[in-house]
Coordinates of C-alpha atoms (C1' of nucleotides) in Angstrom, one line a residue:
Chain A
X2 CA -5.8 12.5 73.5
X3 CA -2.9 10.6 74.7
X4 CA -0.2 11.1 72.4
X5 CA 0.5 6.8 71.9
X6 CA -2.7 6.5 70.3
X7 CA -3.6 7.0 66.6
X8 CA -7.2 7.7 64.9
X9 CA -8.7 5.4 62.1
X10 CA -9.5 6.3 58.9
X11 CA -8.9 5.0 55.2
X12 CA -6.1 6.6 53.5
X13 CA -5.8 6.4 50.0
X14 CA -2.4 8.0 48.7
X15 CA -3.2 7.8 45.1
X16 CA -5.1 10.9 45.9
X17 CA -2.5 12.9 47.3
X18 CA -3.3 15.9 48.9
X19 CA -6.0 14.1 50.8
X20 CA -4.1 11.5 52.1
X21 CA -1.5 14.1 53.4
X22 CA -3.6 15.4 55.3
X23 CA -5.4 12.3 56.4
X24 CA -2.0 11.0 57.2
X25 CA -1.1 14.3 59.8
X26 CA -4.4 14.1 61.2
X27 CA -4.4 10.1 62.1
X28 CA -0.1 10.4 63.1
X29 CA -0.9 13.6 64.9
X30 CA 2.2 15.4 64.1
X31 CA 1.0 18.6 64.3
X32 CA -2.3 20.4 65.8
X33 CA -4.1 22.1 63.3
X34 CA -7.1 23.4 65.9
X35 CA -4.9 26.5 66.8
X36 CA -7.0 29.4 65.7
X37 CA -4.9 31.3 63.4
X38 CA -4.7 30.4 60.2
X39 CA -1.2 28.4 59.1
X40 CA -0.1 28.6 63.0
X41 CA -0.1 25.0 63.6
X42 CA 0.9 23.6 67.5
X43 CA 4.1 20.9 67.3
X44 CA 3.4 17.5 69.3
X45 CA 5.5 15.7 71.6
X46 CA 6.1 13.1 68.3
X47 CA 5.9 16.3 65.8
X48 CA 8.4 18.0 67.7
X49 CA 11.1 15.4 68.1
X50 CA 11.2 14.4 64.6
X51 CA 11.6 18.2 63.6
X52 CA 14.5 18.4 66.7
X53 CA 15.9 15.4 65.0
X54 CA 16.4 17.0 61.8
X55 CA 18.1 19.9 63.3
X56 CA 20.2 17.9 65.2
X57 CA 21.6 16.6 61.7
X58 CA 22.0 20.0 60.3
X59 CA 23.6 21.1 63.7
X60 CA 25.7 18.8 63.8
X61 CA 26.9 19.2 60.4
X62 CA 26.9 23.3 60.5
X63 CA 29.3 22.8 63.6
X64 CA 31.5 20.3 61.9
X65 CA 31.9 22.9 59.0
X66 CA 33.1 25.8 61.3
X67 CA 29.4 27.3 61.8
X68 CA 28.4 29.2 64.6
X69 CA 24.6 29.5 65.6
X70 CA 23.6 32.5 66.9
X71 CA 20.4 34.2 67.7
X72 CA 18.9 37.4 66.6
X73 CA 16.1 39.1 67.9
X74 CA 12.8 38.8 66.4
X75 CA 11.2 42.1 65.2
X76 CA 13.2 43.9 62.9
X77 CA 12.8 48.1 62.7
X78 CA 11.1 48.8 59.3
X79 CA 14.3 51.5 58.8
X80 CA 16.2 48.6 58.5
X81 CA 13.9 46.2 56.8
X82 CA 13.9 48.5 53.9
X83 CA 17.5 49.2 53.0
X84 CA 17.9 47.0 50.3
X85 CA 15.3 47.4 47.4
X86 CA 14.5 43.8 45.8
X87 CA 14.4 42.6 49.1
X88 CA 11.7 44.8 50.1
X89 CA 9.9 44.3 46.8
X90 CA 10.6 40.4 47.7
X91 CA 8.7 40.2 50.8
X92 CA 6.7 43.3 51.1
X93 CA 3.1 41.8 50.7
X94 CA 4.0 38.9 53.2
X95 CA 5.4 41.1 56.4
X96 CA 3.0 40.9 60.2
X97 CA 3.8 44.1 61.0
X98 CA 4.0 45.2 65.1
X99 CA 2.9 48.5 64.9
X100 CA 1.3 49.7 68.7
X101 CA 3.4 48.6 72.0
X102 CA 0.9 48.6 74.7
X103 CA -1.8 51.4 73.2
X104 CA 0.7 53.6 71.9
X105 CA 1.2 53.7 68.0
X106 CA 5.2 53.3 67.4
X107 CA 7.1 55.8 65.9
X108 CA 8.8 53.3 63.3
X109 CA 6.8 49.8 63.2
X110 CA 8.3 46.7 63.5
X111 CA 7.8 43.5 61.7
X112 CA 8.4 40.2 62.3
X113 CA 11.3 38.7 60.4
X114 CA 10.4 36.9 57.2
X115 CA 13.9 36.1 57.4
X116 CA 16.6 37.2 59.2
X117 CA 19.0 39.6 56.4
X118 CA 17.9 42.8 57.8
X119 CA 18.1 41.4 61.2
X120 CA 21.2 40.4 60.9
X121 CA 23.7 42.4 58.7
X122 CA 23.0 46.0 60.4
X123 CA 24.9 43.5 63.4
X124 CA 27.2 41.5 60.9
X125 CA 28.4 45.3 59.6
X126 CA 29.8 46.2 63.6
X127 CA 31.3 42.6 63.5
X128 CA 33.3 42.4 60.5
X129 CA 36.1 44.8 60.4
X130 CA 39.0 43.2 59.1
X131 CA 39.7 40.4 56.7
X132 CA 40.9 38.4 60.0
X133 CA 37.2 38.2 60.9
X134 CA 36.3 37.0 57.4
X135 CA 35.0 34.0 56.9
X136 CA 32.3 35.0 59.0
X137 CA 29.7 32.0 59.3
X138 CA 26.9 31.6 61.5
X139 CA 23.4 29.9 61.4
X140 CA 20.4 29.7 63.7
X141 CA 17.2 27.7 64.0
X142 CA 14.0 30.0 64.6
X143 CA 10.9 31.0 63.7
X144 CA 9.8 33.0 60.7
X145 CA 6.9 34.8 59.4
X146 CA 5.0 35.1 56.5
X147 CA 1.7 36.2 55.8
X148 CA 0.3 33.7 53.1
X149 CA -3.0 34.2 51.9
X150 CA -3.3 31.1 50.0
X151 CA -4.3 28.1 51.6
X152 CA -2.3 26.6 54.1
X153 CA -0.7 23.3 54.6
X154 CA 1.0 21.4 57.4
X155 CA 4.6 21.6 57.1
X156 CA 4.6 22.5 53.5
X157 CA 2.7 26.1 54.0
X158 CA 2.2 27.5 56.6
X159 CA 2.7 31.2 58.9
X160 CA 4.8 30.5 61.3
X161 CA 7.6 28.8 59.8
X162 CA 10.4 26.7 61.9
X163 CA 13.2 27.3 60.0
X164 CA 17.2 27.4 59.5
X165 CA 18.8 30.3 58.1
X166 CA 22.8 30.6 57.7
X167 CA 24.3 34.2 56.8
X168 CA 28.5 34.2 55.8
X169 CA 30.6 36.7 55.3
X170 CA 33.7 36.4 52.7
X171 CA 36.4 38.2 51.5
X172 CA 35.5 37.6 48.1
X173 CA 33.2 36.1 45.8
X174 CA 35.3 32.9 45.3
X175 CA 35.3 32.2 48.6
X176 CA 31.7 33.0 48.9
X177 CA 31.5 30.0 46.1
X178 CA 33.0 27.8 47.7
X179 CA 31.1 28.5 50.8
X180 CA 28.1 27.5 48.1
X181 CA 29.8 24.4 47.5
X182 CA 30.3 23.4 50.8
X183 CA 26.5 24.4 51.5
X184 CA 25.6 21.8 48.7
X185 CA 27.7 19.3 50.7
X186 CA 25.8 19.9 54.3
X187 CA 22.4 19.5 52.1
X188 CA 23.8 16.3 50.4
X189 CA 24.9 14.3 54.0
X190 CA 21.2 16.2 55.5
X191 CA 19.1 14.5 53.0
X192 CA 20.9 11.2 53.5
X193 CA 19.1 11.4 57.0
X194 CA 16.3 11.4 55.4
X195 CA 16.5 9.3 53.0
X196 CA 15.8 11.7 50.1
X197 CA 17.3 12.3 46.8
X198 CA 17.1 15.4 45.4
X199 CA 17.6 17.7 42.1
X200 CA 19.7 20.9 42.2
X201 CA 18.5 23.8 39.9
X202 CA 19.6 27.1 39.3
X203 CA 16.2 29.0 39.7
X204 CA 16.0 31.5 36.8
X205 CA 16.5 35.1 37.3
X206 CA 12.3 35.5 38.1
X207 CA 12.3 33.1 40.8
X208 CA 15.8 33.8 42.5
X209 CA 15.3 35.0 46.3
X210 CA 14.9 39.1 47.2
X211 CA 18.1 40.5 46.6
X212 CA 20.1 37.0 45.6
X213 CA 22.7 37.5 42.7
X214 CA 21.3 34.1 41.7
X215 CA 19.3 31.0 43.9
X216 CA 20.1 27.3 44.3
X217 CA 17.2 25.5 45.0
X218 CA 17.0 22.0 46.6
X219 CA 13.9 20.2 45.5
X220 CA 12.3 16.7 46.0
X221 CA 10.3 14.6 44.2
X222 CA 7.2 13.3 46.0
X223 CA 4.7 10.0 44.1
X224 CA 2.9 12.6 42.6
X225 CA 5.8 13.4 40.5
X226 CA 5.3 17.1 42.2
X227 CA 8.6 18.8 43.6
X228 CA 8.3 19.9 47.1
X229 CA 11.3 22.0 48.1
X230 CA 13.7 21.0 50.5
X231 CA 15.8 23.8 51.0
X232 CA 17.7 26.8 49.1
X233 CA 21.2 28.7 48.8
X234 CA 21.8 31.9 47.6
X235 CA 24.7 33.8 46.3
X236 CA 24.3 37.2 47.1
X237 CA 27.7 38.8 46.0
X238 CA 28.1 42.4 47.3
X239 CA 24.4 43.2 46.8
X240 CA 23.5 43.0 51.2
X241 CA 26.9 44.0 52.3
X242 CA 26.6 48.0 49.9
X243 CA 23.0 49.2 51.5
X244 CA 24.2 47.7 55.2
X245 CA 27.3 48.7 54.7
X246 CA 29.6 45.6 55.7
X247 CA 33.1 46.1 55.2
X248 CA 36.4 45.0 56.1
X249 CA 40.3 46.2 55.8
X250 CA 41.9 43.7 53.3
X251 CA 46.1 43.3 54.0
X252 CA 46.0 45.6 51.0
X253 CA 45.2 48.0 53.5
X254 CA 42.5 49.4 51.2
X255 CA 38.3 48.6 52.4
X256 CA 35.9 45.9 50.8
X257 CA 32.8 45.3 50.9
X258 CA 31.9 41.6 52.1
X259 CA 30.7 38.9 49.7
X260 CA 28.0 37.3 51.5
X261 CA 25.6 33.9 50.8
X262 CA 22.8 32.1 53.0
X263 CA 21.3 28.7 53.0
X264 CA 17.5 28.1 54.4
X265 CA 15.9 24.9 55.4
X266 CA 12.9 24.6 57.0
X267 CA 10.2 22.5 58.5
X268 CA 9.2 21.9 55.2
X269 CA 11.6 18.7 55.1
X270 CA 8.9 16.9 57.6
X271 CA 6.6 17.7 55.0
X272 CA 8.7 16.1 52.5
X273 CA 9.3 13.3 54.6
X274 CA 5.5 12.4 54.8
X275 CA 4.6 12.8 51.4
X276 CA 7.8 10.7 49.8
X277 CA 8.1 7.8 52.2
X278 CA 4.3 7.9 53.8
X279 CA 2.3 4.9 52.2
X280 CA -1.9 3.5 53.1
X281 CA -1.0 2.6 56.2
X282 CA 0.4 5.9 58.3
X283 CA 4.2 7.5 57.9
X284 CA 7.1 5.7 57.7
X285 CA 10.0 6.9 59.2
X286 CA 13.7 7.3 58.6
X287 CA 15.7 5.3 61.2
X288 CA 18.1 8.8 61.6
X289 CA 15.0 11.2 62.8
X290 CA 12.4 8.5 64.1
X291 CA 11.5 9.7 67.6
X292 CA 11.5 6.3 68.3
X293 CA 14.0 3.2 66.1
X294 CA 12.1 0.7 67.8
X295 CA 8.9 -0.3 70.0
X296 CA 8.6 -3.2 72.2
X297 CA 5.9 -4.8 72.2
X298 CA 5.0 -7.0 74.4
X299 CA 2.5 -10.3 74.4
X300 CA 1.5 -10.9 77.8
X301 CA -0.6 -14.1 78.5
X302 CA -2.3 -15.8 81.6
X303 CA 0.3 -15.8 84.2
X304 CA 3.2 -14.9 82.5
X305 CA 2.6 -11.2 82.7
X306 CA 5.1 -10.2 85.1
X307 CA 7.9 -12.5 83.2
X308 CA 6.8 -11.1 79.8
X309 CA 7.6 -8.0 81.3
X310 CA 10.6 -8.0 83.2
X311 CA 12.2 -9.6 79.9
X312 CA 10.5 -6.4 77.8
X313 CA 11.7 -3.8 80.6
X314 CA 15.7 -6.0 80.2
X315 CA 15.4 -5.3 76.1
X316 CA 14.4 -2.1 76.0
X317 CA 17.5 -1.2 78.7
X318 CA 19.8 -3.2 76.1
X319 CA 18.9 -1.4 72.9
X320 CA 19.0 1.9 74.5
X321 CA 22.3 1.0 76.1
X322 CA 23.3 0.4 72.2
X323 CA 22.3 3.7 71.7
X324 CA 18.8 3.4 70.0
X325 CA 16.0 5.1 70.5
X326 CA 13.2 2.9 72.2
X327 CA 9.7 2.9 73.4
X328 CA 8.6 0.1 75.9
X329 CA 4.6 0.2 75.1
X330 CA 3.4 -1.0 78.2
X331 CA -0.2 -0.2 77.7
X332 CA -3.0 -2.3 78.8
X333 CA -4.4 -2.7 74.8
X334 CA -4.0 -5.6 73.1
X335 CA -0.9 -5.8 70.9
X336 CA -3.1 -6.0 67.6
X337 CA -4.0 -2.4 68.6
X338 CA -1.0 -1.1 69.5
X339 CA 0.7 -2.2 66.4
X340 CA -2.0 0.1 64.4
X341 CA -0.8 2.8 66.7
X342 CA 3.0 2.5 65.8
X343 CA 2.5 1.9 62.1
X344 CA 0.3 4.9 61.6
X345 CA 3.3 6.9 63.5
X346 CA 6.1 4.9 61.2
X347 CA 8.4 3.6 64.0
X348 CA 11.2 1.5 61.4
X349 CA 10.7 -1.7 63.6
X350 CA 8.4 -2.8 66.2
X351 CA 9.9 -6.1 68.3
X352 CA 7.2 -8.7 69.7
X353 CA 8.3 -10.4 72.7
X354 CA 5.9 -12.9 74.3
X355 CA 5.7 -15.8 76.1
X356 CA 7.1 -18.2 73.6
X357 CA 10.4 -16.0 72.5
X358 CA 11.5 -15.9 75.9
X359 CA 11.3 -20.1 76.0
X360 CA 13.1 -19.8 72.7
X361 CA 15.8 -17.3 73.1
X362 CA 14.1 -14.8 70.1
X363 CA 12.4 -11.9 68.8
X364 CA 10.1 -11.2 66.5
X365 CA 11.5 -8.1 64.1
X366 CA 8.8 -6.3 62.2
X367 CA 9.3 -3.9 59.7
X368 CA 7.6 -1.0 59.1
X369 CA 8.7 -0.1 55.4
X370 CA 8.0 -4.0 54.2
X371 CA 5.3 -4.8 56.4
X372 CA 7.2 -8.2 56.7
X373 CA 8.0 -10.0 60.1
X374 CA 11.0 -11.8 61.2
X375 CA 12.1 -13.8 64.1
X376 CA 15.7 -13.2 65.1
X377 CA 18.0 -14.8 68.4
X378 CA 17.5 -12.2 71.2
X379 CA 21.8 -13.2 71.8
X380 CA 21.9 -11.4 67.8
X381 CA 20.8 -8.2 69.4
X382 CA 22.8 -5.9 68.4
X383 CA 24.4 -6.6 65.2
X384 CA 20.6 -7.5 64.2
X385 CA 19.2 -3.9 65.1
X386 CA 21.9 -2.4 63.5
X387 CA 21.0 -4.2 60.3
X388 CA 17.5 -3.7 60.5
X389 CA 18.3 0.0 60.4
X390 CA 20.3 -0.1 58.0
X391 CA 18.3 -2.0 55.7
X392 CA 15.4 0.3 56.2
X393 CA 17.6 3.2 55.3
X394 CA 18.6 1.6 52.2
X395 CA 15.0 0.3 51.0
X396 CA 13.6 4.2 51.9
X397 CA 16.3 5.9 50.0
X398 CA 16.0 3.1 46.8
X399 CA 11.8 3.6 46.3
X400 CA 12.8 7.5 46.7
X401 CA 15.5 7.1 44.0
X402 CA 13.1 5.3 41.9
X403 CA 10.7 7.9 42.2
X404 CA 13.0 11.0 41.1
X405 CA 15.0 8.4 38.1
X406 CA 11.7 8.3 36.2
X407 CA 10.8 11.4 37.5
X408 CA 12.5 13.3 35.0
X409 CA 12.4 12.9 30.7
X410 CA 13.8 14.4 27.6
X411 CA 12.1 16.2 25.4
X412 CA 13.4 18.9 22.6
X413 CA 10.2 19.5 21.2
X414 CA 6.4 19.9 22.3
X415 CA 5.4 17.5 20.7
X416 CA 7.8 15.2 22.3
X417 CA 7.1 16.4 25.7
X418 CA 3.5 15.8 24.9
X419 CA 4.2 12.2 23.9
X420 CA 5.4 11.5 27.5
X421 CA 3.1 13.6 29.3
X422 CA -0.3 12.1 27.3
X423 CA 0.7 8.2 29.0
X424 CA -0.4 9.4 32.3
X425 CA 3.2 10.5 33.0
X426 CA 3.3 14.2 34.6
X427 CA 7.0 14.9 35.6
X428 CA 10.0 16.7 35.2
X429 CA 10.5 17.8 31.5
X430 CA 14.3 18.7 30.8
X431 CA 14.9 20.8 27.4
X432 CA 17.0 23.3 26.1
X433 CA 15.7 26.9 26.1
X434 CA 17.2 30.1 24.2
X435 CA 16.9 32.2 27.5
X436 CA 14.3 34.2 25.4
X437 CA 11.6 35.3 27.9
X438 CA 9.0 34.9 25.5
X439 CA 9.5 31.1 24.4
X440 CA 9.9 31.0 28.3
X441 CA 6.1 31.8 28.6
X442 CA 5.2 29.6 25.8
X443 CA 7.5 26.7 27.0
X444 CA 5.2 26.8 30.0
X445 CA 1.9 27.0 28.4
X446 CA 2.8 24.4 26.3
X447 CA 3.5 22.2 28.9
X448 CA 1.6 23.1 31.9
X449 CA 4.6 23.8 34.0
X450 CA 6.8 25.7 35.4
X451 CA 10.4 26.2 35.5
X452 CA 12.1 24.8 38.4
X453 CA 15.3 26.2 36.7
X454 CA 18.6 24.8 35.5
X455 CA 20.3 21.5 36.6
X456 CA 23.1 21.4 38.4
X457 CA 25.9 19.0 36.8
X458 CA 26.7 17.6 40.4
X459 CA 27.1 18.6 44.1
X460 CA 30.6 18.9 43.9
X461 CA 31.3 20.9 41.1
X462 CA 28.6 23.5 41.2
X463 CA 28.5 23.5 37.2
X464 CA 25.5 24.0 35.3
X465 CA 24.7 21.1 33.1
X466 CA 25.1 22.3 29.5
X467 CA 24.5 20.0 26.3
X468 CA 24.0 21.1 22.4
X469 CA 20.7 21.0 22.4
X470 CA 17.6 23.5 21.1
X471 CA 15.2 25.7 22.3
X472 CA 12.0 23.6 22.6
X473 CA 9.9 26.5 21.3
X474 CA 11.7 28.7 18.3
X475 CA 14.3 25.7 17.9
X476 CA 17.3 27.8 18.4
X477 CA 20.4 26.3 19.0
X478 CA 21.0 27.0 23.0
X479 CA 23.5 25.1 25.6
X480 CA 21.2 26.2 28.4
X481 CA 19.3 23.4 29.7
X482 CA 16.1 23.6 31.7
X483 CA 13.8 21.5 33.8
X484 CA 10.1 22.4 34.1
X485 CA 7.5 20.5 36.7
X486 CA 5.3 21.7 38.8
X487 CA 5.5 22.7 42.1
X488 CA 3.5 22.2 45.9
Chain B
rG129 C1' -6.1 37.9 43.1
rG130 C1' -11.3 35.7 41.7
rG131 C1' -15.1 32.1 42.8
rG132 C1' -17.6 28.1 45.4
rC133 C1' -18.6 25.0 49.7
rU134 C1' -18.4 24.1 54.9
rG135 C1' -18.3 25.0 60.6
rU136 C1' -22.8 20.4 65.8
rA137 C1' -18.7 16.5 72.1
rG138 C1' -11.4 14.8 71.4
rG139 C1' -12.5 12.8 66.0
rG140 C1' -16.4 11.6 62.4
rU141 C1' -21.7 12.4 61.8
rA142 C1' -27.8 12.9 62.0
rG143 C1' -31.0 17.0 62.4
rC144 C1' -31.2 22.5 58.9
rA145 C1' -35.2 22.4 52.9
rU146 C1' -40.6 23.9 55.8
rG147 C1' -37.7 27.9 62.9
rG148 C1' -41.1 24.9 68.0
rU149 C1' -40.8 17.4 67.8
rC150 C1' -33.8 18.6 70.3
rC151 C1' -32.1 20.0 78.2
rA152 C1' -30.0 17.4 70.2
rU153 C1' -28.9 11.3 66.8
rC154 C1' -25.5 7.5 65.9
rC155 C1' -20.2 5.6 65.5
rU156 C1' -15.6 6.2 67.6
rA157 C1' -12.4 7.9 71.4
rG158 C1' -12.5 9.1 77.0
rC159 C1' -13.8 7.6 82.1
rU160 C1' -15.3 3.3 85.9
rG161 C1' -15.7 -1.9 86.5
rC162 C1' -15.3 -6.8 84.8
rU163 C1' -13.4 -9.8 80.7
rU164 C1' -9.5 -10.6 77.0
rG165 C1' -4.4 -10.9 75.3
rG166 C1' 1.2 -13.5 69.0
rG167 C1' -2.7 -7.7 64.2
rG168 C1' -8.1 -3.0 66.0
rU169 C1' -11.5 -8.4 72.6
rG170 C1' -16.4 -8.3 74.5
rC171 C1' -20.1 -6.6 78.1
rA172 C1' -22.3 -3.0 81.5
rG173 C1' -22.5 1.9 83.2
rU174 C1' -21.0 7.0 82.4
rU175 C1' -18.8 12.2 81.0
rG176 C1' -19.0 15.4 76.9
rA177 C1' -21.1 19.7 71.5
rC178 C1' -24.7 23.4 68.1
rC179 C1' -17.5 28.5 65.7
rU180 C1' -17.9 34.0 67.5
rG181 C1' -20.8 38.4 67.3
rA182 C1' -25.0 41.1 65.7
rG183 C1' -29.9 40.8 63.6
rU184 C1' -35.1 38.8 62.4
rU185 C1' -38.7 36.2 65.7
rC186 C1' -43.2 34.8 70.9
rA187 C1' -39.3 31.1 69.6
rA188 C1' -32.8 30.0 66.2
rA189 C1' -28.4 24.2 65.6
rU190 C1' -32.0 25.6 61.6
rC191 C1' -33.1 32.2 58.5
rU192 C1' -29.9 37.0 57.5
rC193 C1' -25.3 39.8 57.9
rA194 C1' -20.3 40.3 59.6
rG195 C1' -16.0 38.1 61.6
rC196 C1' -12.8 34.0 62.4
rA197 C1' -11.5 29.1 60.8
rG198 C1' -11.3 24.9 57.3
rC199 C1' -11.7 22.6 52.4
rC200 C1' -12.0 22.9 47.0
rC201 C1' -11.7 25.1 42.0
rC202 C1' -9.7 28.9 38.7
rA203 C1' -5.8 32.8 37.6

RNA sequence: GGGGCUGUAGGGUAGCAUGGUCCAUCCUAGCUGCUUGGGGUGCAGUUGACCUGAGUUCAAAUCUCAGCAGCCCCA
């Protein structure tokens, strides 16, 4: 199947989890005929919208003094198992390598879930003085895990494209402001893709393998359903005893490294569909569209050649401006081919027929609005620019909207049951004694889980504290704590 | 972790209960030709499939078992 054209089929987001994967099928992002289970083959159009994403993160890991690097793929088992929550972490998810050719290997290999133990035995030779400290590097690869639930494009799968970043410091203040800045990168990320998001503090139970404690970076999607977007970990001196990474201080005496990491993953495409998506296909984000905008063109007895030539001149003009363009030159009728582009959520396709080119214009429609407007082709370029930029801000506004009454009070059951019996199934923020069992209760209760604790802002790193109660035993607790549920 | 359902051309389906009617139905996409062209043109012709393996049987798309894959529900 040619990758231009799109299937047909009814999609009905109000039921969410079929329209998502309604909406993958018809936009073709991904291939989900490979034969192994969660393995899923990246499309041309798949494939650029995930390379534009890690172009943004690229480009902002560089601009922060990161360096990528690349480590190998296996990982010894020896090493794998030097630090103990790790191993309990990510033991029951590991694709082990265990015979090269048909000989058994002495010590098996498995395929990194994530790159730690890849990485620090390495990170341990590299870092011998404080002058090598801050150490920070990042790579974009592919990861492993073994789920046995049921997979999903994007959101769960196998094989995972992913971005890991692994620092060194010389102490755990500077491995917090490291955090900070991390929480900066995410912030100017998601602006790419037009996503708000809600920083938690995952409680101790769901903080990564090994992680001192675990920012996570979640999402809300229509369903009022978090999706995560990415995570950041402070891992203190916890990696850096069992690898043994340290460095001379100017006190002459030897350290051990303070160390964090920040993940992201493919999981953001994911994210992307389900927040933005709407009946008629994806919708895009100008910043990792594959393409900004799509000529059309409206030939008619004649006039073909002219219609043309004056569609082959535009399209050299925009990308000269430095858009991305697609010059659909098919021999469909246009009808058709704007079903194609709308199912793949290009921002803006631009009709040019027979009658703009008498008139000096263009016909601008939008994707996100479904509305169409005629423009003077000698406006070009400031009125691309705008369209973009409108886009952007009408995407990240109906996100905002989603996540602002995505979240509600409640310091007692009963009033989280008074929100949640009006159809209303989102975030629940409370205060909670830090008691495990009114944890379990609080969840029961509510039919949620903890995402964890909010995050005052980006900049600060603070927790969010108020004077509030536990919502179960009604002690008074600053603690505050948002539970939701979770794709 | 437990349970249920499903697997037929690129996609979606009929056939399966009661094995033979099936060198397998229809829609769509593909290919060839003509026609058309500001939101899915129309006509004619045409290519293409029973998940894999084992079993039962004179005979398997159809029954049994296993594997692989997909979907759903519960913990």
């Amino acid at each position: 199947m040619a990758d231009e054209e799109a299937k047909k089929v009814v999609l009905d987001k109000s039921d969410f989890l079929n329209w998502y994967n309604d909406v993958v099928d018809v936009s073709f992002l991904c291939d989900k005929r490979y034969p192994i289970k969660g393995m899923n083959v990246w499309t041309p159009y798949g494939w650029k919208i995930m390379q534009l994403m890690d172009a943004s993160i690229r480009r902002e890991c560089d601009a922060t003094g990161h360096q990528e690097v690349c480590f190998p793929l296996l990982i010894p088992k020896t090493e794998f198992q030097k630090e103990a929550d790790h191993i309990k972490g990510f033991d029951s998810e590991v694709f082990w390598v265990t015979k090269g050719g048909n000989n058994e290997l002495d010590i098996p290999l498995l395929l990194r879930p994530t790159s730690e133990t890849a990485m620090y035995p390495i990170f341990s030779l590299w870092v011998r003085s404080h002058n090598d400290l801050p150490l920070k590097t990042y790579q974009i690869v592919n990861v492993f895990r073994y789920e046995t639930k049921m997979t999903r494009a994007f959101i769960r799968v196998r094989e995972i494209h992913f971005f890991e970043a692994h620092t060194c410091h010389k102490d755990a203040e500077d491995a917090e402001m490291q955090i900070r800045e991390d929480c900066a990168i995410m912030d100017r990320v998601a602006r790419d893709l037009c996503l708000p998001y809600i920083l938690t503090r995952r409680p101790d139970w769901d903080k990564f393998a090994g992680a001192v404690y675990t920012i996570g970076v979640d999402t809300l999607l229509p369903s009022r359903r978090t999706l995560q977007l990415g995570s950041i970990h402070q891992y203190h001196e916890n990696f850096a005893r069992p690898y043994d990474i340290k460095y001379e201080g100017s006190d002459k005496q030897h350290h051990y490294a303070h160390q964090t990491t920040y993940g992201m993953s493919e999981r953001m495409v994911g994210a992307v569909i389900g927040v933005h998506g709407d009946n008629k296909g994806l919708i895009l984000p100008p910043a990792i569209a594959p393409f900004q905008f799509v000529i059309i063109p409206i030939p008619a007895k004649g006039k073909l050649e002219q219609v043309m030539d004056g569609a082959r001149a535009l399209e050299k003009e925009l990308i000269a401006l430095g858009h991305r363009v697609h010059l659909d030159a098919r021999d469909v009728r246009p009808g058709s081919k704007h079903y194609d582009w709308e199912i793949k959520g290009v921002p803006v396709r631009i009709e040019l027929g027979p009658r703009d080119l008498e008139n000096g214009t263009l016909v601008f429609a939008r994707r996100d609005l479904s509305t169409k407007r005629t423009v003077k082709r000698a406006d070009l370029k400031e009125e691309a620019l705008k369209e973009l930029k409108d886009i952007e801000g009408e995407l990240l506004s109906r996100a905002k909207a989603i996540i602002d009454d995505g979240i509600r009070r409640a310091s007692t059951v009963e009033e989280a049951k008074e929100h949640l019996s009006k159809g209303w199934d989102g975030i629940i923020q409370t205060g909670w004694c830090t008691d495990m069992d009114c944890a379990a209760e609080m969840e029961k209760a509510l039919d949620k889980a903890f995402l964890g604790y909010p995050l005052k802002d980006v900049a600060s790193g603070e927790l969010l504290f108020s004077d509030g109660q536990c919502m179960i035993c009604g002690k008074p607790t600053k603690d505050v704590v948002y539970l939701g549920r979770s794709y």
